[in-house]
PDB file of C-alpha atoms in Angstrom:
ATOM      1  CA  MET A 244       0.000   0.000   0.000  1.00 43.00           C
ATOM      2  CA  GLU A 245       1.309   3.437  -0.924  1.00 50.00           C
ATOM      3  CA  ASP A 246       2.015   5.730   2.011  1.00 56.00           C
ATOM      4  CA  ASN A 247       0.257   9.041   1.328  1.00 62.00           C
ATOM      5  CA  GLN A 248       1.241  10.623   4.621  1.00 73.00           C
ATOM      6  CA  ILE A 249       3.085  13.908   4.198  1.00 73.00           C
ATOM      7  CA  PRO A 250       6.425  14.033   6.094  1.00 81.00           C
ATOM      8  CA  LEU A 251       6.317  16.240   9.180  1.00 85.00           C
ATOM      9  CA  SER A 252       9.369  18.186   8.001  1.00 88.00           C
ATOM     10  CA  ILE A 253       7.563  19.254   4.809  1.00 88.00           C
ATOM     11  CA  ASP A 254       4.560  20.410   6.837  1.00 90.00           C
ATOM     12  CA  LEU A 255       6.808  22.396   9.181  1.00 93.00           C
ATOM     13  CA  ILE A 256       8.633  24.069   6.290  1.00 92.00           C
ATOM     14  CA  TYR A 257       5.312  24.920   4.660  1.00 93.00           C
ATOM     15  CA  LEU A 258       4.036  26.389   7.952  1.00 94.00           C
ATOM     16  CA  PHE A 259       7.224  28.416   8.359  1.00 95.00           C
ATOM     17  CA  CYS A 260       6.828  29.815   4.833  1.00 94.00           C
ATOM     18  CA  ASN A 261       3.258  30.892   5.591  1.00 95.00           C
ATOM     19  CA  LEU A 262       4.312  32.577   8.835  1.00 96.00           C
ATOM     20  CA  ALA A 263       7.214  34.289   7.064  1.00 95.00           C
ATOM     21  CA  LEU A 264       4.881  35.642   4.364  1.00 95.00           C
ATOM     22  CA  VAL A 265       2.495  37.003   7.007  1.00 96.00           C
ATOM     23  CA  GLY A 266       5.390  38.657   8.831  1.00 95.00           C
ATOM     24  CA  LEU A 267       6.696  40.213   5.625  1.00 94.00           C
ATOM     25  CA  ILE A 268       3.246  41.554   4.761  1.00 96.00           C
ATOM     26  CA  ILE A 269       2.984  43.145   8.209  1.00 96.00           C
ATOM     27  CA  GLY A 270       6.465  44.622   7.811  1.00 93.00           C
ATOM     28  CA  PHE A 271       5.626  45.989   4.369  1.00 94.00           C
ATOM     29  CA  LEU A 272       2.439  47.627   5.659  1.00 95.00           C
ATOM     30  CA  PHE A 273       4.338  49.135   8.597  1.00 92.00           C
ATOM     31  CA  PHE A 274       6.995  50.724   6.407  1.00 88.00           C
ATOM     32  CA  ALA A 275       4.356  51.811   3.909  1.00 91.00           C
ATOM     33  CA  VAL A 276       2.608  53.745   6.707  1.00 90.00           C
ATOM     34  CA  VAL A 277       5.967  55.201   7.783  1.00 83.00           C
ATOM     35  CA  ASN A 278       6.557  56.341   4.189  1.00 84.00           C
ATOM     36  CA  VAL A 279       3.139  57.989   4.003  1.00 85.00           C
ATOM     37  CA  ILE A 280       3.738  59.810   7.294  1.00 80.00           C
ATOM     38  CA  LEU A 281       7.229  60.861   6.252  1.00 78.00           C
ATOM     39  CA  HIS A 282       6.122  62.202   2.863  1.00 77.00           C
ATOM     40  CA  THR A 283       3.037  64.002   4.140  1.00 80.00           C
ATOM     41  CA  SER A 284       4.491  65.444   7.345  1.00 72.00           C
ATOM     42  CA  GLU A 285       5.311  69.131   7.464  1.00 68.00           C
ATOM     43  CA  ASP A 286       7.638  68.613  10.419  1.00 63.00           C
ATOM     44  CA  ASN A 287      11.211  69.427   9.400  1.00 57.00           C
ATOM     45  CA  HIS A 288      12.855  68.234  12.626  1.00 59.00           C
ATOM     46  CA  GLY A 289      15.603  65.704  12.104  1.00 57.00           C
ATOM     47  CA  ILE A 290      14.988  62.010  12.609  1.00 62.00           C
ATOM     48  CA  SER A 291      17.332  59.160  13.540  1.00 59.00           C
ATOM     49  CA  PHE A 292      17.503  55.783  11.878  1.00 60.00           C
ATOM     50  CA  TYR A 293      19.847  52.849  11.434  1.00 58.00           C
ATOM     51  CA  MET A 294      20.901  51.566   8.036  1.00 60.00           C
ATOM     52  CA  ASN A 295      22.520  48.178   7.516  1.00 59.00           C
ATOM     53  CA  VAL A 296      25.213  49.398   5.130  1.00 61.00           C
ATOM     54  CA  PRO A 297      28.663  47.999   5.997  1.00 63.00           C
ATOM     55  CA  VAL A 298      31.712  50.262   5.988  1.00 68.00           C
ATOM     56  CA  ARG A 299      35.316  49.253   6.637  1.00 68.00           C
ATOM     57  CA  ILE A 300      37.213  51.087   9.356  1.00 70.00           C
ATOM     58  CA  ASP A 301      40.986  51.320   9.641  1.00 68.00           C
ATOM     59  CA  MET A 302      41.477  51.096  13.410  1.00 67.00           C
ATOM     60  CA  LYS A 303      45.259  51.630  13.592  1.00 67.00           C
ATOM     61  CA  GLU A 304      45.076  50.564  17.235  1.00 69.00           C
ATOM     62  CA  THR A 305      47.875  48.692  19.040  1.00 75.00           C
ATOM     63  CA  GLY A 306      47.986  46.884  22.363  1.00 78.00           C
ATOM     64  CA  ASN A 307      49.689  44.187  24.384  1.00 82.00           C
ATOM     65  CA  MET A 308      48.946  40.486  24.885  1.00 83.00           C
ATOM     66  CA  ASN A 309      50.371  38.303  27.643  1.00 80.00           C
ATOM     67  CA  ILE A 310      51.485  34.886  26.353  1.00 80.00           C
ATOM     68  CA  ASP A 311      53.459  32.655  28.759  1.00 78.00           C
ATOM     69  CA  ASP A 312      54.425  35.703  30.857  1.00 80.00           C
ATOM     70  CA  LYS A 313      55.766  37.439  27.770  1.00 81.00           C
ATOM     71  CA  ILE A 314      54.297  40.615  26.313  1.00 83.00           C
ATOM     72  CA  VAL A 315      53.450  40.414  22.639  1.00 84.00           C
ATOM     73  CA  LYS A 316      52.490  43.457  20.616  1.00 83.00           C
ATOM     74  CA  VAL A 317      49.129  43.142  18.837  1.00 80.00           C
ATOM     75  CA  GLY A 318      47.161  45.478  16.630  1.00 73.00           C
ATOM     76  CA  LEU A 319      43.688  45.957  15.251  1.00 70.00           C
ATOM     77  CA  LYS A 320      44.047  46.389  11.520  1.00 69.00           C
ATOM     78  CA  ASP A 321      40.487  47.028  10.381  1.00 67.00           C
ATOM     79  CA  THR A 322      36.906  46.096  11.119  1.00 68.00           C
ATOM     80  CA  THR A 323      33.415  46.433   9.678  1.00 68.00           C
ATOM     81  CA  SER A 324      30.781  48.680  11.174  1.00 68.00           C
ATOM     82  CA  GLN A 325      27.236  49.817  10.348  1.00 69.00           C
ATOM     83  CA  ILE A 326      25.927  53.316   9.709  1.00 70.00           C
ATOM     84  CA  GLN A 327      23.606  55.031  12.171  1.00 71.00           C
ATOM     85  CA  PHE A 328      22.161  58.378  11.108  1.00 69.00           C
ATOM     86  CA  SER A 329      21.069  60.970  13.676  1.00 69.00           C
ATOM     87  CA  GLU A 330      19.002  64.117  13.201  1.00 67.00           C
ATOM     88  CA  VAL A 331      18.595  63.604   9.480  1.00 66.00           C
ATOM     89  CA  PRO A 332      16.407  66.243   7.756  1.00 68.00           C
ATOM     90  CA  ASN A 333      13.159  64.900   6.313  1.00 69.00           C
ATOM     91  CA  GLN A 334      14.109  65.704   2.732  1.00 69.00           C
ATOM     92  CA  VAL A 335      17.211  63.547   3.112  1.00 67.00           C
ATOM     93  CA  ALA A 336      15.415  60.739   4.971  1.00 70.00           C
ATOM     94  CA  LYS A 337      12.876  60.497   2.142  1.00 72.00           C
ATOM     95  CA  ARG A 338      15.655  59.306  -0.180  1.00 71.00           C
ATOM     96  CA  PHE A 339      16.152  56.212   1.979  1.00 72.00           C
ATOM     97  CA  SER A 340      12.498  55.602   2.864  1.00 75.00           C
ATOM     98  CA  TYR A 341      11.896  53.237  -0.060  1.00 79.00           C
ATOM     99  CA  PHE A 342      14.787  50.898   0.747  1.00 77.00           C
ATOM    100  CA  PRO A 343      12.893  48.793   3.349  1.00 80.00           C
ATOM    101  CA  LEU A 344       9.961  48.403   0.949  1.00 85.00           C
ATOM    102  CA  VAL A 345      12.259  47.140  -1.793  1.00 82.00           C
ATOM    103  CA  TYR A 346      14.008  44.726   0.589  1.00 80.00           C
ATOM    104  CA  ILE A 347      10.746  43.345   1.944  1.00 86.00           C
ATOM    105  CA  SER A 348       9.206  43.010  -1.524  1.00 88.00           C
ATOM    106  CA  PHE A 349      12.184  41.005  -2.755  1.00 84.00           C
ATOM    107  CA  ALA A 350      12.200  38.822   0.371  1.00 85.00           C
ATOM    108  CA  PHE A 351       8.464  38.210  -0.048  1.00 91.00           C
ATOM    109  CA  TYR A 352       8.969  37.032  -3.614  1.00 91.00           C
ATOM    110  CA  CYS A 353      11.802  34.685  -2.612  1.00 87.00           C
ATOM    111  CA  VAL A 354       9.736  33.075   0.147  1.00 90.00           C
ATOM    112  CA  PHE A 355       6.672  32.947  -2.115  1.00 93.00           C
ATOM    113  CA  VAL A 356       8.564  31.024  -4.823  1.00 93.00           C
ATOM    114  CA  PHE A 357       9.996  28.591  -2.272  1.00 91.00           C
ATOM    115  CA  ARG A 358       6.525  28.117  -0.762  1.00 93.00           C
ATOM    116  CA  LYS A 359       5.152  27.171  -4.199  1.00 94.00           C
ATOM    117  CA  PHE A 360       7.823  24.495  -4.502  1.00 92.00           C
ATOM    118  CA  ILE A 361       7.046  23.082  -1.038  1.00 92.00           C
ATOM    119  CA  LYS A 362       3.321  23.181  -1.799  1.00 92.00           C
ATOM    120  CA  ASN A 363       3.870  21.067  -4.916  1.00 91.00           C
ATOM    121  CA  VAL A 364       5.922  18.575  -2.918  1.00 89.00           C
ATOM    122  CA  ARG A 365       3.106  18.335  -0.364  1.00 89.00           C
ATOM    123  CA  LYS A 366       0.764  17.422  -3.221  1.00 88.00           C
ATOM    124  CA  ARG A 367       3.142  14.618  -4.281  1.00 86.00           C
ATOM    125  CA  GLU A 368       4.124  16.574  -7.387  1.00 85.00           C
ATOM    126  CA  VAL A 369       7.877  16.168  -7.191  1.00 83.00           C
ATOM    127  CA  PHE A 370       9.526  15.502 -10.553  1.00 86.00           C
ATOM    128  CA  THR A 371       7.637  18.043 -12.651  1.00 87.00           C
ATOM    129  CA  VAL A 372       8.629  20.778 -15.077  1.00 89.00           C
ATOM    130  CA  LYS A 373       6.980  23.293 -12.760  1.00 91.00           C
ATOM    131  CA  ASN A 374       9.200  22.307  -9.841  1.00 90.00           C
ATOM    132  CA  ILE A 375      12.297  22.357 -12.018  1.00 91.00           C
ATOM    133  CA  ASN A 376      11.537  25.917 -13.098  1.00 92.00           C
ATOM    134  CA  LEU A 377      10.875  26.940  -9.492  1.00 92.00           C
ATOM    135  CA  LEU A 378      14.214  25.513  -8.339  1.00 91.00           C
ATOM    136  CA  LYS A 379      16.048  27.327 -11.117  1.00 92.00           C
ATOM    137  CA  ARG A 380      14.276  30.559 -10.213  1.00 92.00           C
ATOM    138  CA  ILE A 381      15.277  30.176  -6.568  1.00 90.00           C
ATOM    139  CA  SER A 382      18.923  29.658  -7.535  1.00 90.00           C
ATOM    140  CA  TYR A 383      18.867  32.764  -9.737  1.00 91.00           C
ATOM    141  CA  LEU A 384      17.264  34.784  -6.932  1.00 87.00           C
ATOM    142  CA  LEU A 385      20.037  33.736  -4.551  1.00 84.00           C
ATOM    143  CA  VAL A 386      22.645  34.886  -7.066  1.00 86.00           C
ATOM    144  CA  VAL A 387      20.867  38.248  -7.279  1.00 84.00           C
ATOM    145  CA  VAL A 388      20.891  38.477  -3.467  1.00 79.00           C
ATOM    146  CA  TRP A 389      24.608  37.724  -3.424  1.00 79.00           C
ATOM    147  CA  PHE A 390      25.258  40.308  -6.142  1.00 80.00           C
ATOM    148  CA  PHE A 391      23.213  42.918  -4.288  1.00 75.00           C
ATOM    149  CA  ARG A 392      25.003  42.254  -1.015  1.00 70.00           C
ATOM    150  CA  ASN A 393      28.497  42.321  -2.493  1.00 71.00           C
ATOM    151  CA  VAL A 394      28.273  44.887  -5.285  1.00 72.00           C
ATOM    152  CA  VAL A 395      25.212  47.137  -5.093  1.00 72.00           C
ATOM    153  CA  LEU A 396      25.446  47.624  -1.336  1.00 69.00           C
ATOM    154  CA  ASP A 397      29.138  48.401  -1.648  1.00 70.00           C
ATOM    155  CA  LEU A 398      28.336  51.135  -4.162  1.00 74.00           C
ATOM    156  CA  VAL A 399      25.989  52.675  -1.598  1.00 70.00           C
ATOM    157  CA  ALA A 400      28.617  52.387   1.135  1.00 68.00           C
ATOM    158  CA  TYR A 401      31.258  53.877  -1.169  1.00 71.00           C
ATOM    159  CA  SER A 402      29.072  56.916  -1.903  1.00 72.00           C
ATOM    160  CA  PHE A 403      28.416  57.390   1.816  1.00 70.00           C
ATOM    161  CA  VAL A 404      31.965  57.169   3.132  1.00 70.00           C
ATOM    162  CA  GLN A 405      33.233  59.765   0.669  1.00 72.00           C
ATOM    163  CA  LYS A 406      31.321  62.382   2.676  1.00 73.00           C
ATOM    164  CA  MET A 407      32.084  61.093   6.192  1.00 73.00           C
ATOM    165  CA  GLU A 408      34.778  62.194   8.600  1.00 73.00           C
ATOM    166  CA  PHE A 409      35.408  60.933  12.153  1.00 72.00           C
ATOM    167  CA  GLU A 410      37.763  62.037  14.895  1.00 69.00           C
ATOM    168  CA  ASN A 411      39.075  58.720  16.240  1.00 66.00           C
ATOM    169  CA  VAL A 412      38.849  56.323  13.304  1.00 68.00           C
ATOM    170  CA  SER A 413      39.751  56.377   9.649  1.00 68.00           C
ATOM    171  CA  LEU A 414      37.333  55.015   7.046  1.00 67.00           C
ATOM    172  CA  ILE A 415      38.607  52.868   4.187  1.00 65.00           C
ATOM    173  CA  LYS A 416      37.170  54.799   1.266  1.00 60.00           C
ATOM    174  CA  SER A 417      38.251  52.665  -1.678  1.00 60.00           C
ATOM    175  CA  PHE A 418      35.590  50.954  -3.770  1.00 55.00           C
ATOM    176  CA  GLY A 419      35.206  47.328  -2.796  1.00 55.00           C
ATOM    177  CA  ALA A 420      36.337  47.919   0.777  1.00 51.00           C
ATOM    178  CA  SER A 421      33.107  46.611   2.285  1.00 52.00           C
ATOM    179  CA  VAL A 422      32.864  43.605  -0.026  1.00 51.00           C
ATOM    180  CA  ASP A 423      33.688  40.368   1.762  1.00 53.00           C
ATOM    181  CA  PHE A 424      33.328  37.685  -0.881  1.00 49.00           C
ATOM    182  CA  MET A 425      34.582  34.904   1.374  1.00 47.00           C
ATOM    183  CA  ASN A 426      32.140  35.557   4.212  1.00 51.00           C
ATOM    184  CA  TYR A 427      29.203  35.584   1.801  1.00 57.00           C
ATOM    185  CA  ARG A 428      30.313  32.753  -0.462  1.00 67.00           C
ATOM    186  CA  SER A 429      27.742  30.469   1.208  1.00 74.00           C
ATOM    187  CA  GLY A 430      25.012  32.247  -0.760  1.00 73.00           C
ATOM    188  CA  LEU A 431      26.671  31.250  -4.030  1.00 81.00           C
ATOM    189  CA  PHE A 432      27.197  27.687  -2.835  1.00 85.00           C
ATOM    190  CA  ILE A 433      23.512  27.353  -1.913  1.00 85.00           C
ATOM    191  CA  ALA A 434      22.500  28.810  -5.281  1.00 85.00           C
ATOM    192  CA  LEU A 435      24.802  26.341  -7.055  1.00 88.00           C
ATOM    193  CA  PHE A 436      23.428  23.443  -4.988  1.00 89.00           C
ATOM    194  CA  ILE A 437      19.817  24.320  -5.857  1.00 88.00           C
ATOM    195  CA  TRP A 438      20.751  24.768  -9.526  1.00 89.00           C
ATOM    196  CA  VAL A 439      22.332  21.283  -9.512  1.00 90.00           C
ATOM    197  CA  LEU A 440      19.265  19.962  -7.678  1.00 88.00           C
ATOM    198  CA  ALA A 441      17.090  21.330 -10.488  1.00 88.00           C
ATOM    199  CA  HIS A 442      19.099  19.298 -13.005  1.00 86.00           C
ATOM    200  CA  ILE A 443      18.756  16.216 -10.805  1.00 87.00           C
ATOM    201  CA  PHE A 444      15.004  16.789 -10.954  1.00 86.00           C
ATOM    202  CA  ILE A 445      15.286  16.945 -14.759  1.00 86.00           C
ATOM    203  CA  LYS A 446      16.924  13.520 -14.724  1.00 84.00           C
ATOM    204  CA  GLY A 447      14.268  12.262 -12.307  1.00 81.00           C
ATOM    205  CA  LEU A 448      11.540  13.532 -14.604  1.00 80.00           C
ATOM    206  CA  GLU A 449      13.104  11.689 -17.559  1.00 80.00           C
ATOM    207  CA  LEU A 450      13.303   8.447 -15.549  1.00 79.00           C
ATOM    208  CA  GLN A 451       9.698   8.894 -14.442  1.00 76.00           C
ATOM    209  CA  LYS A 452       8.558   9.302 -18.050  1.00 75.00           C
ATOM    210  CA  ASP A 453      10.504   6.191 -19.084  1.00 70.00           C
ATOM    211  CA  GLN A 454       8.888   4.243 -16.257  1.00 72.00           C
ATOM    212  CA  ASP A 455       5.418   5.423 -17.273  1.00 67.00           C
ATOM    213  CA  LEU A 456       6.061   4.249 -20.840  1.00 66.00           C
ATOM    214  CA  THR A 457       7.136   0.795 -19.719  1.00 69.00           C
ATOM    215  CA  VAL A 458       4.083   0.260 -17.509  1.00 57.00           C
TER     216      VAL A 458
END
């Protein structure tokens, strides 16, 4: 007898996707309301907000480290920090107000595509052309995410740091300074894995068709 019971893991993933979509919708509505308030408000007082744009900082800091009762000189070469804006005029803040909406919209689409794939698996539709196309789309989306994180976001950081000056630290202002390809290589590996998985599904679909013809 064929077991038609859906694995618990598939149900949990499907539930997580639904909860994630609801959370993203709530987040989108929240930032949409913030945008409306920001663009319709006549208040010109500055506002403060945090933006997850990485910048590299040249610390140039030295210190001492005790190893086996011997003092060893150590130094902090550079680090990565995030940008926090304070008392930003409304007309400037409006330029950044659409960023959260774009992020959330893209995240919603990624989760929505993955949810469609899981939904098909729950319906026992595994080796299908539809699933193959969904897997390929997910892999391409992950490549876009990686590109955005390592290239587009660095362009934003580069434009910001050109106009920043601090008293105690020195910013690394060269283009590509905030790009850390090694730390974010996992995104490319996952995209490659899903792309390979899509081609495994293609082979599975061919085997399934051959089996149907021999029955």
